[in-house]
Every structure is written in structure tokens, then in C-alpha cells.
Short mmCIF file of C-alpha atoms in Angstrom, two decimals:
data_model
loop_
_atom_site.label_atom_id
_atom_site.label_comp_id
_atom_site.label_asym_id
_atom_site.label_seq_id
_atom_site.Cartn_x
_atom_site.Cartn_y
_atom_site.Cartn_z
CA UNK A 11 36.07 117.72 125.91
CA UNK A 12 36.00 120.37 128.87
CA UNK A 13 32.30 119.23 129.53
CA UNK A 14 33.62 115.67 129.75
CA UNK A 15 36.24 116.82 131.98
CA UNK A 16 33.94 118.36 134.05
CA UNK A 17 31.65 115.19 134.53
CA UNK A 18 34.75 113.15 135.21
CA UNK A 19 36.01 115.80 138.02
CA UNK A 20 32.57 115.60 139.84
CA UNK A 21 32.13 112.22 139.57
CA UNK A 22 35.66 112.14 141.57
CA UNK A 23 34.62 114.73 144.12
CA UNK A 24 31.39 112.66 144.81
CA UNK A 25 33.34 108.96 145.32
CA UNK A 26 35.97 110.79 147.44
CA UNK A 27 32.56 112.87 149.74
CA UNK A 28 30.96 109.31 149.76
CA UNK A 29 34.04 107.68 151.25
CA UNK A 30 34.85 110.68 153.38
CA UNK A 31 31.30 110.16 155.08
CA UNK A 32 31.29 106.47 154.95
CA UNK A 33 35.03 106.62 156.33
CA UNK A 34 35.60 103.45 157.66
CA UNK A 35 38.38 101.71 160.06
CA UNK A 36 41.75 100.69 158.95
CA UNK A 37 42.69 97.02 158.87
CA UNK A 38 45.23 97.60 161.49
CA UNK A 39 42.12 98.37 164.75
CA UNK A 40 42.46 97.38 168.00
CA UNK A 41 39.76 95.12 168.34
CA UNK A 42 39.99 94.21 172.17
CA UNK A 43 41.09 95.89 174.83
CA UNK A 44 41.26 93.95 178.63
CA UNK A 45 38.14 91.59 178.03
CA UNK A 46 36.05 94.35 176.18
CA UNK A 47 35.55 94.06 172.55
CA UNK A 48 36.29 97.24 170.74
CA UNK A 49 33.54 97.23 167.38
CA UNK A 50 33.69 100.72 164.79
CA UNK A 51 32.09 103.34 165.13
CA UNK A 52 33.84 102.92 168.48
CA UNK A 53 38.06 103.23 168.34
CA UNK A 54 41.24 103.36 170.33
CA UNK A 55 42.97 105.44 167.60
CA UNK A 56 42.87 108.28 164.66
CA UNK A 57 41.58 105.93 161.44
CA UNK A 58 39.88 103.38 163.60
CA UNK A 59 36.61 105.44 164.74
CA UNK A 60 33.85 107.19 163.37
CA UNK A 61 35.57 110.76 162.35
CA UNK A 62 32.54 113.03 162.98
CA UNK A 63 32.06 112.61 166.48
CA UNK A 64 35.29 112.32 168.86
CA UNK A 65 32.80 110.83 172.16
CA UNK A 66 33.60 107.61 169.85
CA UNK A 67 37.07 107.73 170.23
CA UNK A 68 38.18 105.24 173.51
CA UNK A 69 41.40 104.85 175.39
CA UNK A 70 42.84 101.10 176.21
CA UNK A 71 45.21 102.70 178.84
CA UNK A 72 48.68 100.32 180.19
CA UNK A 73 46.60 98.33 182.45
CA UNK A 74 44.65 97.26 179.53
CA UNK A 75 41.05 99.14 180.74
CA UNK A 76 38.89 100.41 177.72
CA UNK A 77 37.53 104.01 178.96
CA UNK A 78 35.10 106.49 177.59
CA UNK A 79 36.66 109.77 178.96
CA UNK A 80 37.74 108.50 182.45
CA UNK A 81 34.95 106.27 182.92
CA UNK A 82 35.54 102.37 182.73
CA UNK A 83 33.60 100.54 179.64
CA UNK A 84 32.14 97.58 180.60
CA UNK A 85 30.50 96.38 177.21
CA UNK A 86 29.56 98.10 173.40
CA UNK A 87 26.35 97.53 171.92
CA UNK A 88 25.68 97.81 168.35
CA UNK A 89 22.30 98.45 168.92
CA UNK A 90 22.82 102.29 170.64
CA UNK A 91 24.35 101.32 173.65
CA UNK A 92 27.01 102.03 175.88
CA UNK A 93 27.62 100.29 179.17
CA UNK A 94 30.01 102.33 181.57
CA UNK A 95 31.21 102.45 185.17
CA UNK A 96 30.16 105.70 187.18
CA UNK A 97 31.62 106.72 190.56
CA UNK A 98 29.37 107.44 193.70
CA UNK A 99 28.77 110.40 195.70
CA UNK A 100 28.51 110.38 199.31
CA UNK A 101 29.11 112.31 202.23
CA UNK A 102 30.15 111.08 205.79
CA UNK A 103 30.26 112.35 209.41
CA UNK A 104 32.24 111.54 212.79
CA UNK A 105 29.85 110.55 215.75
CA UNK A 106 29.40 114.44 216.95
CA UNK A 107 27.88 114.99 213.28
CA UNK A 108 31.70 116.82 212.17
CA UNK A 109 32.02 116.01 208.45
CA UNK A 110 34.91 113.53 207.72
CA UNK A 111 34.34 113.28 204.16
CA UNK A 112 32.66 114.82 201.08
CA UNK A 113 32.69 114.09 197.20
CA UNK A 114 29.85 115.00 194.59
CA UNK A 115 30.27 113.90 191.43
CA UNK A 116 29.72 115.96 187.87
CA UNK A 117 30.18 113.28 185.10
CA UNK A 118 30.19 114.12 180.89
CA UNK A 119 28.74 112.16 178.80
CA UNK A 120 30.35 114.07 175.78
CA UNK A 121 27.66 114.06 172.98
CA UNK A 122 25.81 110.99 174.39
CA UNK A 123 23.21 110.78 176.39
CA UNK A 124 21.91 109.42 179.51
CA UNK A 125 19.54 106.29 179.14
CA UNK A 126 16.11 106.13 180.80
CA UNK A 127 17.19 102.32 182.06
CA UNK A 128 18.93 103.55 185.07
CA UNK A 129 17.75 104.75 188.20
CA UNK A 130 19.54 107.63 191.03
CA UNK A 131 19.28 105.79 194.04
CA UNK A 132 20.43 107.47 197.48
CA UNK A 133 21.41 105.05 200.44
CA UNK A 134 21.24 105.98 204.13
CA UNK A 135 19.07 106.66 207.35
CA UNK A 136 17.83 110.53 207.37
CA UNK A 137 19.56 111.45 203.58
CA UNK A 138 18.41 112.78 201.00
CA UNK A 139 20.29 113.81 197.19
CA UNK A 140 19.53 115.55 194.61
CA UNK A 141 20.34 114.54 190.68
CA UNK A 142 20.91 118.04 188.25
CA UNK A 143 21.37 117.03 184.71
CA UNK A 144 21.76 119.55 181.44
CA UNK A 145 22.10 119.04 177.93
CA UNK A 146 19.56 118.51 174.86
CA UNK A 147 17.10 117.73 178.58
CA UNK A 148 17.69 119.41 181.38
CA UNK A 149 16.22 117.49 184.77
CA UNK A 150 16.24 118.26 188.29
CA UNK A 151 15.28 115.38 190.57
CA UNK A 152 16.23 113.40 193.87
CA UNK A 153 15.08 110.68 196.77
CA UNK A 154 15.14 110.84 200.69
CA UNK A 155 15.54 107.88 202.70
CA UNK A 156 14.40 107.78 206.38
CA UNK A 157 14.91 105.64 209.48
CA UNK A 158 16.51 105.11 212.83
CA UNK A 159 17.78 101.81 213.11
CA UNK A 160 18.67 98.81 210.50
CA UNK A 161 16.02 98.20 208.35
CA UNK A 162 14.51 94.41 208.44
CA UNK A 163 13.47 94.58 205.02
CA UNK A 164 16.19 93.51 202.37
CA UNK A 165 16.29 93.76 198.26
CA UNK A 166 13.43 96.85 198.19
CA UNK A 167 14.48 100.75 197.83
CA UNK A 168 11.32 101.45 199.05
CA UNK A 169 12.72 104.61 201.04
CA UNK A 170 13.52 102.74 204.62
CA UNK A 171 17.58 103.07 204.28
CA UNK A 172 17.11 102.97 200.35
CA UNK A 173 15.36 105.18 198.28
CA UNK A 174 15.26 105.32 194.22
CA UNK A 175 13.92 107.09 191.46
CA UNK A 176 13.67 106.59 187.87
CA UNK A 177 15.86 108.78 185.51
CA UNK A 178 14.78 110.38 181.91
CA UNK A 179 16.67 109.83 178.88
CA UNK A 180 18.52 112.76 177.24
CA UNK A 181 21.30 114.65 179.39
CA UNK A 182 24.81 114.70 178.54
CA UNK A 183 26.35 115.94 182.01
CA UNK A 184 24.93 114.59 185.44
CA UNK A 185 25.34 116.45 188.65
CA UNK A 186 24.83 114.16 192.03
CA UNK A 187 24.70 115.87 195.68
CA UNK A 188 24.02 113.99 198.75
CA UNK A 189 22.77 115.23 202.24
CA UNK A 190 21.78 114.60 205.71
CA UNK A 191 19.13 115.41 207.86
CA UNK A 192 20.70 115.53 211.27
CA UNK A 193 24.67 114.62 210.13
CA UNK A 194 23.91 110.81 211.13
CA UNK A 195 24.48 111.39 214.37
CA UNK A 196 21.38 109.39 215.92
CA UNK A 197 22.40 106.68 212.99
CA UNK A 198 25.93 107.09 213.27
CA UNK A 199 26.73 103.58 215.02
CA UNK A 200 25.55 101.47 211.94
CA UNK A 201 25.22 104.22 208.91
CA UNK A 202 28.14 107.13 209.22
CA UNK A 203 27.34 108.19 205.45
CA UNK A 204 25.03 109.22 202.90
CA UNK A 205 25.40 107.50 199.04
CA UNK A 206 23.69 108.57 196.08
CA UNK A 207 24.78 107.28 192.63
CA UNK A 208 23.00 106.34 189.45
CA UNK A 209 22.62 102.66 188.40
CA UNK A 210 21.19 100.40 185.80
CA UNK A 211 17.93 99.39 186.48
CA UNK A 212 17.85 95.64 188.78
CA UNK A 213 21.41 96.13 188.94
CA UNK A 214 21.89 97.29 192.70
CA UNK A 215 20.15 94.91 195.68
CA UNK A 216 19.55 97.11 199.21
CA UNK A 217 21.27 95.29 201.71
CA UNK A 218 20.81 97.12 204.64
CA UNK A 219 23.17 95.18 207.03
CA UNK A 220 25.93 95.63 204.58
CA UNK A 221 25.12 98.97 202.53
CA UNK A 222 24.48 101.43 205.80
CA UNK A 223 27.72 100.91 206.80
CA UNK A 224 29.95 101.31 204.22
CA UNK A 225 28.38 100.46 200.33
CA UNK A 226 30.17 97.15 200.69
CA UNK A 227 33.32 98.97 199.68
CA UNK A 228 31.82 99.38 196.55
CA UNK A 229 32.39 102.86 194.24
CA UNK A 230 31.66 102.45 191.00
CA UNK A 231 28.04 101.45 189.50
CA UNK A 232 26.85 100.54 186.36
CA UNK A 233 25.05 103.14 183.84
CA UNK A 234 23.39 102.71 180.54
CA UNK A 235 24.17 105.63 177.65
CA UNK A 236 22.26 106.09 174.34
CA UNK A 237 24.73 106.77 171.41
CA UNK A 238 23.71 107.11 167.54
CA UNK A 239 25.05 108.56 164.39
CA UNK A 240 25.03 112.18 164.09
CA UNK A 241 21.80 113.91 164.60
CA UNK A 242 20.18 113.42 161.01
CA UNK A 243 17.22 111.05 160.00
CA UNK A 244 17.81 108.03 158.07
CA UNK A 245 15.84 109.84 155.38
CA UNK A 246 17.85 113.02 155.57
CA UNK A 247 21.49 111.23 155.42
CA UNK A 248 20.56 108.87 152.27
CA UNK A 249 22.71 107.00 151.07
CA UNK A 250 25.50 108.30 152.86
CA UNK A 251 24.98 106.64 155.85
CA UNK A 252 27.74 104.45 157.13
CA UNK A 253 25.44 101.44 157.38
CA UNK A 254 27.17 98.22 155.63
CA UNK A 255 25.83 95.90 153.22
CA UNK A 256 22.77 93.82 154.51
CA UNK A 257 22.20 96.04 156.86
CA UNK A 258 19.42 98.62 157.11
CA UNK A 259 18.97 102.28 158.95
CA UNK A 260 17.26 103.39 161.55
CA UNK A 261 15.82 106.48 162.95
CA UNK A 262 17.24 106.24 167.11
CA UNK A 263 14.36 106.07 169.01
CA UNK A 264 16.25 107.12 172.59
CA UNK A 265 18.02 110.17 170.47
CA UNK A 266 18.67 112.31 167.33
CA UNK A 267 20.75 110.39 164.79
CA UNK A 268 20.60 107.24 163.41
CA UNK A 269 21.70 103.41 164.09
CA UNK A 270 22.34 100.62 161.85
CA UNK A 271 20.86 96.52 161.87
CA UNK A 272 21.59 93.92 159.85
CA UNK A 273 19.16 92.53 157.98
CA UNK A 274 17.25 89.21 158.97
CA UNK A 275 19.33 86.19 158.25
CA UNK A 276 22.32 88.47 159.06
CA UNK A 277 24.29 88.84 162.04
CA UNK A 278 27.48 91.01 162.47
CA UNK A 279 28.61 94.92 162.84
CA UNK A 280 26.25 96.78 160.63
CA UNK A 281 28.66 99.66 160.47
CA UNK A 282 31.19 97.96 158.54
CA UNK A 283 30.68 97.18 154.74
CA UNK A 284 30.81 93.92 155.03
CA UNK A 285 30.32 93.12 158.73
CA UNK A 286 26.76 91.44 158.20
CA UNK A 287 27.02 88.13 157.26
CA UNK A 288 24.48 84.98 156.56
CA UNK A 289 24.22 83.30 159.53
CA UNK A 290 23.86 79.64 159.06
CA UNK A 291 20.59 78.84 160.72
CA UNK A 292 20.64 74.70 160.28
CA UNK A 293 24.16 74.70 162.48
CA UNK A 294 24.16 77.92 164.54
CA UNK A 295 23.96 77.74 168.51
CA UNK A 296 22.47 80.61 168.64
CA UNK A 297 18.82 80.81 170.22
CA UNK A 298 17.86 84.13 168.10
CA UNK A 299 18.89 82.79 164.47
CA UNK A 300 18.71 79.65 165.05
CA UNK A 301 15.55 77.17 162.74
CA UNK A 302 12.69 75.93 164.09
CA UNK A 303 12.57 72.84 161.70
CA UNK A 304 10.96 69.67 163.71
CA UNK A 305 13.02 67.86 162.23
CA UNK A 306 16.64 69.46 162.15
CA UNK A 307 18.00 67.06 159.63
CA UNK A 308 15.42 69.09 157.15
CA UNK A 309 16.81 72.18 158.10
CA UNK A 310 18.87 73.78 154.59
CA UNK A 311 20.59 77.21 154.70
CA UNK A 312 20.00 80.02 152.27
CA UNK A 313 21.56 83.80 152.13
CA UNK A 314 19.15 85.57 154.78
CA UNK A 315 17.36 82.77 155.68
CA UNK A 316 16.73 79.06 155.64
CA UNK A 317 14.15 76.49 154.35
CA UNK A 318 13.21 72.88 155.49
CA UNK A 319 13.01 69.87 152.74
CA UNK A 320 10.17 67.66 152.98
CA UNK A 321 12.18 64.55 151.59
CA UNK A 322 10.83 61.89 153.62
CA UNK A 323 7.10 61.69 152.17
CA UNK A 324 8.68 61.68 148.97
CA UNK A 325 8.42 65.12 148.28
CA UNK A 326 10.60 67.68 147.13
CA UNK A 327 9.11 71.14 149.26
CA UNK A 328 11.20 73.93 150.75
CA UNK A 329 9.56 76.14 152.61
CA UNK A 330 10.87 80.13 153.40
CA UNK A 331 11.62 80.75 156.59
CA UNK A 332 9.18 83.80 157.83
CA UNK A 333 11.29 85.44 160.29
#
């Protein structure tokens, strides 16, 4: 009877360890915040995001802006990816070269890390920066831009007014300092300050009429971070990962950790147990799941997948869809 017991107690322990590391969101999420979807592992609230890593847990403050510490989210990826707002550096001078202003940035990525899809880019006639980052890689890099008067060229960071470089995956706190040669005083008429900032890759265009002078008023960029779950293999976590039903695991390639996909045929949140579900290829808009039937009145769905019927020559084929 005590041996019984026994096997009844641990089979407890393990259902209540398997839901502890599965843990999932409450019903009750928010799912939006502003115009930015909210999807688990990423929360507003205790219960509603994945509990072994707090960088998940997001604030949807009064004026209804999803942040990631005090950085502005722009979108969520499923897929490992985090799309945030980051402010820029710069540095600025009078016409005698006396230093008006001055503001280098230090940002925290928490326990994600920076993606190798964004670029430090440093605007300005006779500047320079430099780009410190630490964590699981620690990088030192920067850019200098020359020239004495407004650039013809426009659209290319080429290093006449606009200089970039790119930027290596893996740091979790960025450091950006700008500079100046001479304190922009032979420039000082059409380019008073030095920018640096990092950027997505193809998401800034040099305009040199507009961006010497003052950034086009603009201060915040956007950056791409790598995220995952925890810092085990798919191997190593089992069947304990949180992946859902249909989905599958996957070792991060940008990181340590793991993501989760739904399977082919599926389309959803692959963190939550039932967040894959059969996607209806025969009516879906959708240009990734959608057939490729000829004929789209031969088009029939099935669960992960769809077939064609060959009807009209008077037989009765179906064919499996090999995507």
C-alpha cells in the first residue's frame, strides 16, 4: 500500500514540475496594447508571461505604449524576434566649437541579445563614434565620416556625411559615444552635430540636406533583438519544453535556448498548447499557406495539409500536398 502511495505521490510531483515548466498564460492576458499585439511568452502581467525569464515581462503604460524596459516595442515575432525603438546619441557645438549639447546612450537588453541585422551608423562632417557592447560577446567597434560641405550624393553611408558599420549578434548592453574632429566649426553652418545610433539594416536613408542639420528631428531608430527560451537545447529540455501541440522545437540559431514552430499545415503561437491550428489552405489569403492547385475548385483541406481531386476526367485522385 505505502509503495502504491509512493508511485501515486511522484506521479503528482511530476504533473505539477511539468506544468510548473510548461506554465502557461491565464485566460484573462492582455493581448494588445496601443496597436502592438502582445503573444506569450511575452506579458503585461504576473501569470501572463513566461515565469523563468522576467526580460519577457512588458509594460502597456497609460498612454497605451507596449515597452521592453523603457524602450518602445514596435512588433513581437514568434520566430526569436523583438523589434524595439532605441534613442540616438549625438553631440553638438555653437559656431566657436563651445559644446551646446551632449548625450551617449548605454541601453540593456536584459537577457536578450543584440541581432546581427542592424547596423551603428554615425552621421556628420568630421565625426566619428565608437559602439562598446558586453555580455555573452563583448565588441568594440565604430565609423568616421568626413567632409566639408553638403554631400551631393543621397541614400549611400558610404562615409561622405554618413558612415555605417555592420554589428555582431550577441551583446546584452550597448554603449554609443560620438565625436568630432574639429567641434564642427568649419561645418557648423549646415551640420552643428554629430549622431551615432544603431538601426535595422535598410531602415535609415542618408539624406544629407536634411540629416546634417538636425536628423530630421528624428530620435529614436529601429533595432532588431534575438530572444529564445532559456539557454538549454531542444534535446536537453525534452519534453518539457513549452512548445504547444503541432508545433515542433528548435535549437536558436542567433542564441542559446530554444524557439518553437508550428508544424506545416499549421499556423498560430507555438508557445501555447493549442495555439497551432490547421490552416485551411483551399480558402486562406495567405501567400505562405495558401494551395497551388491549377484549378482552385480542386483544392480540398486536410489537418496539416491539403490535396487536389481530379474529378473532372472522371477520376477519383487526391494528391498530398508536399510542402
Amino acid at each position: 500500500m505505502k509503495a502504491q502511495e509512493g508511485v501515486f505521490l511522484v506521479a503528482i510531483f511530476y504533473l505539477a514540475y511539468t506544468q510548473l515548466v510548461k506554465a502557461q498564460p491565464r485566460n484573462d492576458c492582455q493581448t494588445k496594447c496601443g496597436n502592438v499585439s502582445v503573444e506569450y511568452p511575452f506579458g503585461t502581467s504576473p501569470g501572463c508571461f513566461y515565469p523563468e525569464d522576467n526580460s519577457f515581462n512588458l509594460t502597456c503604460n497609460e498612454k497605451e505604449k507596449l515597452l521592453f524596459g523603457h524602450k518602445p516595442v514596435i512588433n513581437i515575432s514568434l520566430s526569436g524576434q523583438l523589434r524595439v525603438l532605441l534613442v540616438r546619441s549625438k553631440v553638438c557645438y555653437d559656431s566657436q566649437g563651445k559644446k551646446t549639447g551632449y548625450r551617449a546612450r548605454r541601453t540593456s537588453l536584459a537577457s536578450f541579445t543584440l541581432s546581427e541585422h542592424n547596423k551603428f551608423t554615425v552621421v556628420g562632417c568630421n565625426s566619428y563614434a565608437f559602439l562598446r557592447t558586453s555580455g555573452a560577446e563583448n565588441y568594440s567597434t565604430g565609423c568616421m565620416s568626413m567632409c566639408d560641405s553638403v554631400p551631393s550624393k543621397k541614400g549611400s553611408c558610404s562615409g561622405e556625411g554618413c558612415c555605417q558599420t555592420p554589428v555582431p549578434r550577441g551583446s546584452s548592453f550597448v554603449r554609443v559615444k560620438p565625436h568630432s574632429f574639429d567641434n564642427h566649426t568649419a561645418v557648423h553652418q549646415f551640420n552643428p552635430c554629430t549622431y551615432a545610433f544603431l538601426t535595422e539594416n535598410d531602415k535609415f536613408n542618408f539624406s544629407s540636406s536634411d540629416d546634417l542639420k538636425n536628423l530630421r528631428n528624428v530620435r529614436r531608430f529601429p533595432v532588431l533583438v534575438d530572444w529564445s527560451i532559456g539557454s538549454q537545447t531542444c534535446e536537453q529540455v525534452g519534453n518539457t519544453s513549452i512548445c504547444g501541440g503541432n508545433s515542433t522545437c528548435f535549437d536558436s540559431t542567433t542564441r542559446t535556448g530554444y524557439i518553437c514552430r508550428c508544424n506545416e499545415g499549421f499556423d498560430g503561437n507555438p508557445y501555447l498548447p493549442a495555439g497551432c491550428q490547421d490552416v485551411n489552405e483551399c480558402t486562406t489569403s495567405s501567400t505562405i499557406h495558401r494551395h497551388n492547385c491549377s484549378d482552385p475548385n480542386t483544392c480540398r483541406n486536410k489537418v496539416g495539409g491539403f490535396y487536389f481531386s481530379l474529378t473532372d476526367s472522371g477520376l477519383d485522385v487526391s494528391q498530398i500536398n508536399s510542402l
